[in-house]
Coordinates of C-alpha atoms in Angstrom, one line a residue:
X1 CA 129.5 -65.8 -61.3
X2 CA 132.0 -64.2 -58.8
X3 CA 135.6 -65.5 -58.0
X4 CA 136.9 -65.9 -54.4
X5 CA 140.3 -65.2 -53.6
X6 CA 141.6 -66.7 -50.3
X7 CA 145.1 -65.9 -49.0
X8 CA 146.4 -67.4 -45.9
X9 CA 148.7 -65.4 -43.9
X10 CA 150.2 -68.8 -42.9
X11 CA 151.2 -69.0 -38.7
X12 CA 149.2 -65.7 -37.9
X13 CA 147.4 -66.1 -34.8
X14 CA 145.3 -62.9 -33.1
X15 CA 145.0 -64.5 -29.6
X16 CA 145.3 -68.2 -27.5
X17 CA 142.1 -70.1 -28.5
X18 CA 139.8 -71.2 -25.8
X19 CA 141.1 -74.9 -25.8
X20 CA 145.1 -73.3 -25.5
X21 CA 145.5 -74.5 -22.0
X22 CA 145.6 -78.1 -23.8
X23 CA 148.6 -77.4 -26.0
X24 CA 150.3 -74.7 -23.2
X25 CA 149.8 -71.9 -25.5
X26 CA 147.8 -69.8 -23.1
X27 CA 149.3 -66.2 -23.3
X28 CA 150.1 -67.0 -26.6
X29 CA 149.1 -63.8 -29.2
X30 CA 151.3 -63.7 -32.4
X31 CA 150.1 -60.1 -33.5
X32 CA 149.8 -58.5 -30.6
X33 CA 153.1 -59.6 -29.3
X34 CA 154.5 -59.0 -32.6
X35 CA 153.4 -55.6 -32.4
X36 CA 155.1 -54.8 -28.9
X37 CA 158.1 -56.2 -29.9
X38 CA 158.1 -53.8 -33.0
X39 CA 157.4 -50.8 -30.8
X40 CA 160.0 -51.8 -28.1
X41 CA 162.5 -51.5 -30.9
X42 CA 161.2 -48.8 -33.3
X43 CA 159.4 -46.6 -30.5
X44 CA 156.5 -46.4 -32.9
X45 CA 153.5 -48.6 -33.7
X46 CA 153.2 -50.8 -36.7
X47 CA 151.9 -49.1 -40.1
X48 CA 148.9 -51.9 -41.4
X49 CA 146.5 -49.4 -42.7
X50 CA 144.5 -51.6 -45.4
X51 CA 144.7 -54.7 -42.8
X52 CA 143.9 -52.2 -40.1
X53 CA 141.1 -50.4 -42.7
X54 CA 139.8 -54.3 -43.1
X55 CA 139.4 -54.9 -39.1
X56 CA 141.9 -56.4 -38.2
X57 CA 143.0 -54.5 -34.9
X58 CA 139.2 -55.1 -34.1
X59 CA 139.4 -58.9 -34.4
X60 CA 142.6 -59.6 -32.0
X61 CA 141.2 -56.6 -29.5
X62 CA 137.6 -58.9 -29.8
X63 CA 139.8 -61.9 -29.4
X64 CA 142.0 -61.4 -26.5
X65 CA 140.9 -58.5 -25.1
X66 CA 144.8 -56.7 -26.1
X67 CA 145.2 -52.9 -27.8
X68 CA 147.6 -53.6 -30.6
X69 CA 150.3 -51.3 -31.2
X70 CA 149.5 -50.7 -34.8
X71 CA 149.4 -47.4 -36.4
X72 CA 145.1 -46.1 -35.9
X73 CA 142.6 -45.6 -39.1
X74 CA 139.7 -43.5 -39.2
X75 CA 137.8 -45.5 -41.7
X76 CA 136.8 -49.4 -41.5
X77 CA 135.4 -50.9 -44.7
X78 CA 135.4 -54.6 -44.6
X79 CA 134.2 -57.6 -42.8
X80 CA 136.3 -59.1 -39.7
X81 CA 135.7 -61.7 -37.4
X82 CA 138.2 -64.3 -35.1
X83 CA 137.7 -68.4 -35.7
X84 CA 138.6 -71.1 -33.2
X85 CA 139.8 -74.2 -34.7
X86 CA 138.2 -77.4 -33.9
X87 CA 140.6 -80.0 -35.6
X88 CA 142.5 -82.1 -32.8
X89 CA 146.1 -80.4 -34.2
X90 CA 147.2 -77.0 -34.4
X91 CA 149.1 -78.5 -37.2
X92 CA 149.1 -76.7 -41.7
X93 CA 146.8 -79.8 -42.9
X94 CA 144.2 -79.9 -40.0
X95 CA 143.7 -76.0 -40.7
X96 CA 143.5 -75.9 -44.4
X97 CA 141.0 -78.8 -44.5
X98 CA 138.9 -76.8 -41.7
X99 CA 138.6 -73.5 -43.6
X100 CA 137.7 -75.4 -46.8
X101 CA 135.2 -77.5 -44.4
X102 CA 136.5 -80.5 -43.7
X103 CA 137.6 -80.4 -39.7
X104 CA 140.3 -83.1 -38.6
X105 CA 138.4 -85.2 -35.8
X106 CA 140.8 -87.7 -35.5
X107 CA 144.5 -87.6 -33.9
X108 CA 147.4 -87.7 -35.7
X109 CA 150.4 -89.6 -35.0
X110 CA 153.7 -88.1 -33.8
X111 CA 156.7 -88.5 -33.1
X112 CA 157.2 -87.4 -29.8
X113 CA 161.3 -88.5 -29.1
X114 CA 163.4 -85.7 -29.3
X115 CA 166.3 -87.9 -30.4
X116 CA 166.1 -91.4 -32.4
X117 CA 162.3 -90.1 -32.7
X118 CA 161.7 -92.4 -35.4
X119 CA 162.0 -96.3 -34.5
X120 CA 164.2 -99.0 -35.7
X121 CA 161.4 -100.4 -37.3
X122 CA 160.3 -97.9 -39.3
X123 CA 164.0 -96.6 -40.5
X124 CA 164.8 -100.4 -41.7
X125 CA 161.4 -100.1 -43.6
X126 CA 162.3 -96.4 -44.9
X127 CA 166.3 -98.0 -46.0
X128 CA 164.7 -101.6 -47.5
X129 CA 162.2 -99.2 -49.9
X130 CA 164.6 -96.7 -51.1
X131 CA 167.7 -98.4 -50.8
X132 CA 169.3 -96.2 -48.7
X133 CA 171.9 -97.3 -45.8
X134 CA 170.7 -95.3 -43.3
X135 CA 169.9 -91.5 -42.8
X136 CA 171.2 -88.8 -40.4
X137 CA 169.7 -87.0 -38.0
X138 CA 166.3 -89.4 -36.5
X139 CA 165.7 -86.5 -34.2
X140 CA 163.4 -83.3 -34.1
X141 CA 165.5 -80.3 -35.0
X142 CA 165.3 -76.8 -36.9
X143 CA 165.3 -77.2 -40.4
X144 CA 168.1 -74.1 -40.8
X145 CA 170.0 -75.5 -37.5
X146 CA 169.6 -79.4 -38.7
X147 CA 171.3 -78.6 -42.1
X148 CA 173.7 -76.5 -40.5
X149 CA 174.9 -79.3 -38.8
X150 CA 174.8 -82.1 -40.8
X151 CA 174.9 -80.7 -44.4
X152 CA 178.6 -81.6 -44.5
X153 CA 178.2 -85.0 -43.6
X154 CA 175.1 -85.5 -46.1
X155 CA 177.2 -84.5 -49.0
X156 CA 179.8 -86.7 -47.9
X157 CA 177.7 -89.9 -47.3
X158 CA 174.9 -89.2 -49.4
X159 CA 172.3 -90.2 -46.7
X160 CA 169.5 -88.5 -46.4
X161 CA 168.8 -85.9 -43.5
X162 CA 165.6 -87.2 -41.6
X163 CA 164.0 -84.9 -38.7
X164 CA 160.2 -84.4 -37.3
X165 CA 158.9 -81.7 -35.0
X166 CA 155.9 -81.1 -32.4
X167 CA 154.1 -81.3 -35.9
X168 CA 153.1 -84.4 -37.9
X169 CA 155.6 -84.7 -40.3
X170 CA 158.5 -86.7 -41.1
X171 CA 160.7 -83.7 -42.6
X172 CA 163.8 -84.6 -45.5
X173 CA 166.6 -81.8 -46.1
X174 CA 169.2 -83.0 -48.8
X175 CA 171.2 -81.1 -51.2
X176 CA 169.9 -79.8 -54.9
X177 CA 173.3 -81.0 -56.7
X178 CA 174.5 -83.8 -54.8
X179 CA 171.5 -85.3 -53.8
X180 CA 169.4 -84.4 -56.7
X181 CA 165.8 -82.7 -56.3
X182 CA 164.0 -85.6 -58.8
X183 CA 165.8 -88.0 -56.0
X184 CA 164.3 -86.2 -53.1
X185 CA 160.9 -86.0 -54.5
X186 CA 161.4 -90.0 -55.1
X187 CA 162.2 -90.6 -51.7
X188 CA 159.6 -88.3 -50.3
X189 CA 157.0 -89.9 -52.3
X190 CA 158.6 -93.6 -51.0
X191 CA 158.5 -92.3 -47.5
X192 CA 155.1 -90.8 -47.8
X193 CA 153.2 -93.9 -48.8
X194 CA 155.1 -95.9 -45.4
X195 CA 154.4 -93.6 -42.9
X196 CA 151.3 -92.1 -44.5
X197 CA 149.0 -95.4 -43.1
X198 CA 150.1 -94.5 -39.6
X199 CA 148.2 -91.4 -39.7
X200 CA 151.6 -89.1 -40.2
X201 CA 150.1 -86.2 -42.0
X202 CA 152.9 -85.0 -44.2
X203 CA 156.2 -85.6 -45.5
X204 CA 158.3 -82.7 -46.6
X205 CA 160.9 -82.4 -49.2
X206 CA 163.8 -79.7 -48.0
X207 CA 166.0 -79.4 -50.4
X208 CA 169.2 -76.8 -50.1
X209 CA 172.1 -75.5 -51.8
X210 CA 175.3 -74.2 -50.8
X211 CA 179.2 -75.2 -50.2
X212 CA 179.8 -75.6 -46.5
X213 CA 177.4 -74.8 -43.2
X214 CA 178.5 -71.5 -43.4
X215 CA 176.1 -70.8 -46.6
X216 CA 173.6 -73.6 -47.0
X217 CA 170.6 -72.1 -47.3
X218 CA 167.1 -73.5 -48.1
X219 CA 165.8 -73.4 -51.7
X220 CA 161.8 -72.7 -52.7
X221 CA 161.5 -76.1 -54.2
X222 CA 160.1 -77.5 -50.7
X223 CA 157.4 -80.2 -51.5
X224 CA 154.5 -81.3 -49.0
X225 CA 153.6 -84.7 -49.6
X226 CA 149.9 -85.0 -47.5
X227 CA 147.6 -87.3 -46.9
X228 CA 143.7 -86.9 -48.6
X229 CA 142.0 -85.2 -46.8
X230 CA 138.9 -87.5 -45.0
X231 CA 136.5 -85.3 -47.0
X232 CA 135.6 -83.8 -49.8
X233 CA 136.4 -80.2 -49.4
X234 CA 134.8 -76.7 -50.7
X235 CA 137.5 -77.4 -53.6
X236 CA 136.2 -80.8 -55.1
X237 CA 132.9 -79.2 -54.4
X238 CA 133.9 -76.8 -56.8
X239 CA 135.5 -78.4 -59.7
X240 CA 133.2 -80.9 -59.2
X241 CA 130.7 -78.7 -60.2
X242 CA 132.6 -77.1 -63.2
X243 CA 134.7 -74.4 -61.3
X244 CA 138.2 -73.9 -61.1
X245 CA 140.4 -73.8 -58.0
X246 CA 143.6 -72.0 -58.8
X247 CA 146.6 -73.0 -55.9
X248 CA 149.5 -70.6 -55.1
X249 CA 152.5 -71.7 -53.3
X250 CA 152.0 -75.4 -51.3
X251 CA 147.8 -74.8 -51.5
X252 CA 148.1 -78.4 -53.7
X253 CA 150.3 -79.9 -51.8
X254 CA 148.4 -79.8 -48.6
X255 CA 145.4 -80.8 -50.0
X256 CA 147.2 -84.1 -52.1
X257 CA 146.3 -82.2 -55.3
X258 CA 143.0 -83.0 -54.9
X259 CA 140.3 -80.6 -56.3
X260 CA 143.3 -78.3 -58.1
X261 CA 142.9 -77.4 -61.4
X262 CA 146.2 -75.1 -61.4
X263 CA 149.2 -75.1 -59.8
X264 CA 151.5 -72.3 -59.4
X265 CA 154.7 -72.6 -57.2
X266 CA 156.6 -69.3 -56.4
X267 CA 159.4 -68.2 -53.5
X268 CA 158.8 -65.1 -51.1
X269 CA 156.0 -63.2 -50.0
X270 CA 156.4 -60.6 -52.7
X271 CA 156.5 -63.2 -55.8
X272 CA 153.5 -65.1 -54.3
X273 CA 151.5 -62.2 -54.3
X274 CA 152.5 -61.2 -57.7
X275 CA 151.3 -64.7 -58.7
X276 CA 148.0 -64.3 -57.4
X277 CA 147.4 -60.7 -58.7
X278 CA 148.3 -62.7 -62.3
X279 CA 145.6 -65.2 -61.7
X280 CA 143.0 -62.5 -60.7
X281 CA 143.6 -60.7 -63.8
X282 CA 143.4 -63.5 -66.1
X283 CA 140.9 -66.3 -64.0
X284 CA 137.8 -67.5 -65.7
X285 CA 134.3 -66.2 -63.7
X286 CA 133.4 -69.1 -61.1
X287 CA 137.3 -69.7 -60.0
X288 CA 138.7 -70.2 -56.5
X289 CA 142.1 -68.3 -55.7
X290 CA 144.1 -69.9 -52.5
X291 CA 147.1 -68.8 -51.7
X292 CA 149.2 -70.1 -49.0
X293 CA 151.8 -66.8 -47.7
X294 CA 154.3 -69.6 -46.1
X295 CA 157.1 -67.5 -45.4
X296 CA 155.0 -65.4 -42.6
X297 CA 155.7 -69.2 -40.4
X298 CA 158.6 -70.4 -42.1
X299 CA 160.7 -67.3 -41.7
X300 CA 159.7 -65.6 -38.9
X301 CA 157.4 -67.5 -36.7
X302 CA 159.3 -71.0 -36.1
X303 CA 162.5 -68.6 -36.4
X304 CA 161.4 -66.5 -33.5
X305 CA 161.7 -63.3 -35.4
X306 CA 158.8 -60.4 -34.6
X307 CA 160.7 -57.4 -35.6
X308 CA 161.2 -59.4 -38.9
X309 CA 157.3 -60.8 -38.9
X310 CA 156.5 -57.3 -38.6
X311 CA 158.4 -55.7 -41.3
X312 CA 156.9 -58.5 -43.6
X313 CA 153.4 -57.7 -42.7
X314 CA 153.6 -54.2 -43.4
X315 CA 155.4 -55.1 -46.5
X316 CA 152.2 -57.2 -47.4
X317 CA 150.1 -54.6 -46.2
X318 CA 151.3 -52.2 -49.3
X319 CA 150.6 -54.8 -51.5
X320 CA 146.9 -55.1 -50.5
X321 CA 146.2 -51.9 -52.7
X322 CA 147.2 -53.7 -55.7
X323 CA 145.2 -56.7 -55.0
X324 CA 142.2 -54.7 -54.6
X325 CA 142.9 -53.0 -57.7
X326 CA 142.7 -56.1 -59.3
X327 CA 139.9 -57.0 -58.0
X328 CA 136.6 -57.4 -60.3
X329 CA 133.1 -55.8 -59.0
X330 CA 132.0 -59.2 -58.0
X331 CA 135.5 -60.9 -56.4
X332 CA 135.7 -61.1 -53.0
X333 CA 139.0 -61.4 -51.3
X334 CA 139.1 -63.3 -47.6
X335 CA 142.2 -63.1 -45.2
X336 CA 142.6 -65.8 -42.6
X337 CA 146.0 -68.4 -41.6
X338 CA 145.8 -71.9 -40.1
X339 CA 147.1 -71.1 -36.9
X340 CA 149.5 -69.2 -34.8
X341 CA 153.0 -69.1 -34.8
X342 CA 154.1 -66.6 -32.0
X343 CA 157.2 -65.6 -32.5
X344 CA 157.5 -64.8 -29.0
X345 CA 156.8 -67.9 -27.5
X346 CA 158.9 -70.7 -25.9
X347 CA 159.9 -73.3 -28.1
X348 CA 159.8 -72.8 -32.3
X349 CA 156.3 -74.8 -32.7
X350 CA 153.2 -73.7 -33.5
X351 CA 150.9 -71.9 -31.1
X352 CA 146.8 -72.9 -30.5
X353 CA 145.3 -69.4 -31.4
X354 CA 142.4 -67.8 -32.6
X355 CA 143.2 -66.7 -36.3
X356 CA 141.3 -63.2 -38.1
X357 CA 138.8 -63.8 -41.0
X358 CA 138.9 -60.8 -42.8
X359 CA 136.8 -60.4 -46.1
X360 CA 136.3 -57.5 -48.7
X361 CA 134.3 -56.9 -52.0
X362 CA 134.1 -53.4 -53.4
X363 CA 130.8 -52.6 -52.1
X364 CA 131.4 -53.9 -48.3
X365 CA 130.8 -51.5 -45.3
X366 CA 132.5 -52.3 -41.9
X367 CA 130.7 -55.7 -40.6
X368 CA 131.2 -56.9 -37.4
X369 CA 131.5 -61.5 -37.6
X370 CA 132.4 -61.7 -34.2
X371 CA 133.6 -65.1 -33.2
X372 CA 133.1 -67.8 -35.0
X373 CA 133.6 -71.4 -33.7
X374 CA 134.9 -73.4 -36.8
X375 CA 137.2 -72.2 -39.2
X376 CA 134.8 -74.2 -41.5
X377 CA 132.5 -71.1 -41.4
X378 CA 134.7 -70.1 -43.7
X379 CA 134.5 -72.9 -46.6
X380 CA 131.2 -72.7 -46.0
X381 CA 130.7 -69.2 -47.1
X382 CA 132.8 -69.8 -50.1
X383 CA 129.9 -72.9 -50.9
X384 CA 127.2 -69.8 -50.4
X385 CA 128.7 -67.6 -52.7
X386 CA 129.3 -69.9 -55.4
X387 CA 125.8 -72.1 -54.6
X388 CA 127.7 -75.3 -53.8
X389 CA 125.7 -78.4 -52.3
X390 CA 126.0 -77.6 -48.4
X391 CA 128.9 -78.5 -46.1
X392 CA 129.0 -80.9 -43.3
X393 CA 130.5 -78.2 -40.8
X394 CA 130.6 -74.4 -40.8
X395 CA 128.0 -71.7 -40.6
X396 CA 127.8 -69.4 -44.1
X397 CA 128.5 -65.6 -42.7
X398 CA 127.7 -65.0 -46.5
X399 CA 124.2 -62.5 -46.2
X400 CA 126.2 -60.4 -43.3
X401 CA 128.9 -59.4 -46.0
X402 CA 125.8 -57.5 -47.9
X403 CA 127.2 -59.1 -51.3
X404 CA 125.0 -59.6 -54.5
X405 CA 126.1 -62.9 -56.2

């Protein structure tokens, strides 16, 4: 029985989405505009040959109708294709559950104050459960700029740092040592379970080190406390059936733990890809490998960075070989991200954008998917290939990847 490796190249969008106009992203185009920032400053194109070799020039030049200034190949050998999201959020939850099948229909809450964003209420709540006095912050903010600011303060009251964003989360930074991490978590955990019945999506653990706000600097023990998802997804399908789903970086968090036999937690693009390349070599036949590639939003999409989005991607790009290497006769490997983060738009939020589905296997010629209108096409190919009871949503583009089970 094959294994399916999924790795989301997490706030990668290849072009606004035909709803955009609704979340004033229109114009919004994360790898093309990442690639003319990179040639405005290198005076050369990017160098993606195995994403390029996999079609993914051809998807955001199908999807918004752009030439990407990324270095040409001669050869194509892989399937690619563009997905519109229909979830109400451009949000990490609503497109994880899609591509794994389950579509968020419903709206979130928010909080939509840019200062005291979360009410009285709610805070007294939030201080009577954990005991706390109060907390800092109540605003929406940069998680580098927030602790910048108030780290200092933190260690000196021991409150907790409390922010949100255009997102739906209720977002915690405090410090490693002086805070404790196991105390974070607890509090996390606390919040989650208040805010989690008014339709909040996650809570986030930030923890941070450092002396002063000259060197704090976030740690890779961030935690995503999420809601279940309304569904059961592709992945209880699976190990509900006897399968394994194997989750690299916050996969499990995002999805509540919920139909994850593994965990494996790692920081950087690099060591996540080495984790997954572990996991193909060793995974048991019938195994799902999903790995979520954070640092591709968190470091250089919300940080409005392209020149540094674009160095990353060709640093992933290298590794692609290896992960191929890897690869057994009958794995197939699928590309894909949750939505945009255009590092060149207004704002630091996420952008409503097409995202590429890219898929190989060893034997794949160059397949044209064209558009496809959920991201749930995707979890619904994964519940082809490993003959899964059917999805509620998503079309199965499994026969045009000309793949043997």
């Amino acid at each position: 029985m094959a294994r399916v490796i999924i790795m989301v190249i997490d706030g990668f969008g290849v072009g606004h989405a035909p709803d955009a106009e609704q979340f004033g992203d229109v114009g919004a185009n994360s790898f093309f505009n990442i690639g003319e920032c990179y040639k405005n400053e290198f005076n050369k194109p990017m160098v993606l040959p195995n994403l390029a070799r996999m079609g993914l020039v051809r998807a955001c030049q199908q999807a918004s109708n752009k030439v990407i200034n990324v270095e040409d190949v001669d050869q194509h050998k892989g399937a690619y294709g563009y997905a519109a999201e229909i979830s109400t959020g451009k949000d990490t939850p609503s497109g994880h559950w899609e591509m794994a099948g389950v579509p968020v229909l419903f709206d979130w809450h928010y909080f939509t104050d840019k200062e005291n964003s979360f009410p009285k209420e709610l805070q007294q709540q939030i201080n009577s459960a954990t005991g706390f006095e109060g907390m800092l912050a109540n605003c929406h903010a940069s998680g580098t700029d927030i602790i910048a600011k108030l780290g200092e303060e933190h260690i000196k009251t021991g409150l907790p740092i409390c922010y949100t964003s255009a997102d739906s989360v209720f977002q915690v930074a405090a410090h490693e040592e002086h805070f404790g991490l196991d105390n974070l978590y607890q509090y996390c955990q606390t919040v989650q379970k208040i805010v989690g019945p008014m339709n909040i999506g996650r809570v986030i653990a930030r923890p941070f080190i450092g002396d002063n706000a000259s060197n704090f600097a976030r740690t890779g023990n961030r935690r995503d406390f999420s809601i279940l998802p309304p569904a059961k997804t592709v992945l209880d399908k699976l190990t509900d059936a006897g399968g394994t789903v194997i989750s690299v970086g916050k996969i499990a968090d995002i999805f509540a733990h919920q139909g994850v036999s593994i965990k494996t937690k790692a920081t950087g693009i690099n060591a996540l890809v080495d984790a997954t390349i572990e996991h193909i070599k060793t995974a048991d036949d019938n195994s799902l490998i999903f790995t979520n590639l954070v640092n591709f939003d968190q470091d250089f999409g919300h940080r409005r960075d392209p020149i540094g989005y674009a160095q990353a991607l060709e640093s992933f790009d290298k590794r692609l070989d290896e992960i191929k290497t890897t690869m057994n006769d009958d794995d197939v490997l699928f590309l894909t991200s949750d939505h945009g983060c255009d590092p060149t738009w207004q704002g630091s939020d996420h952008t409503r954008e097409y995202v590429p589905v890219l898929a190989y296997h060893h034997h794949i010629a160059s397949v044209d998917l064209g558009e496809r209108s959920t991201f749930a096409d995707l979890g619904q190919t994964i519940a082809s290939i490993f003959e899964l009871e059917k999805l509620t949503y998503g079309t199965s583009f499994l026969d045009e990847l000309g793949f043997n089970m």
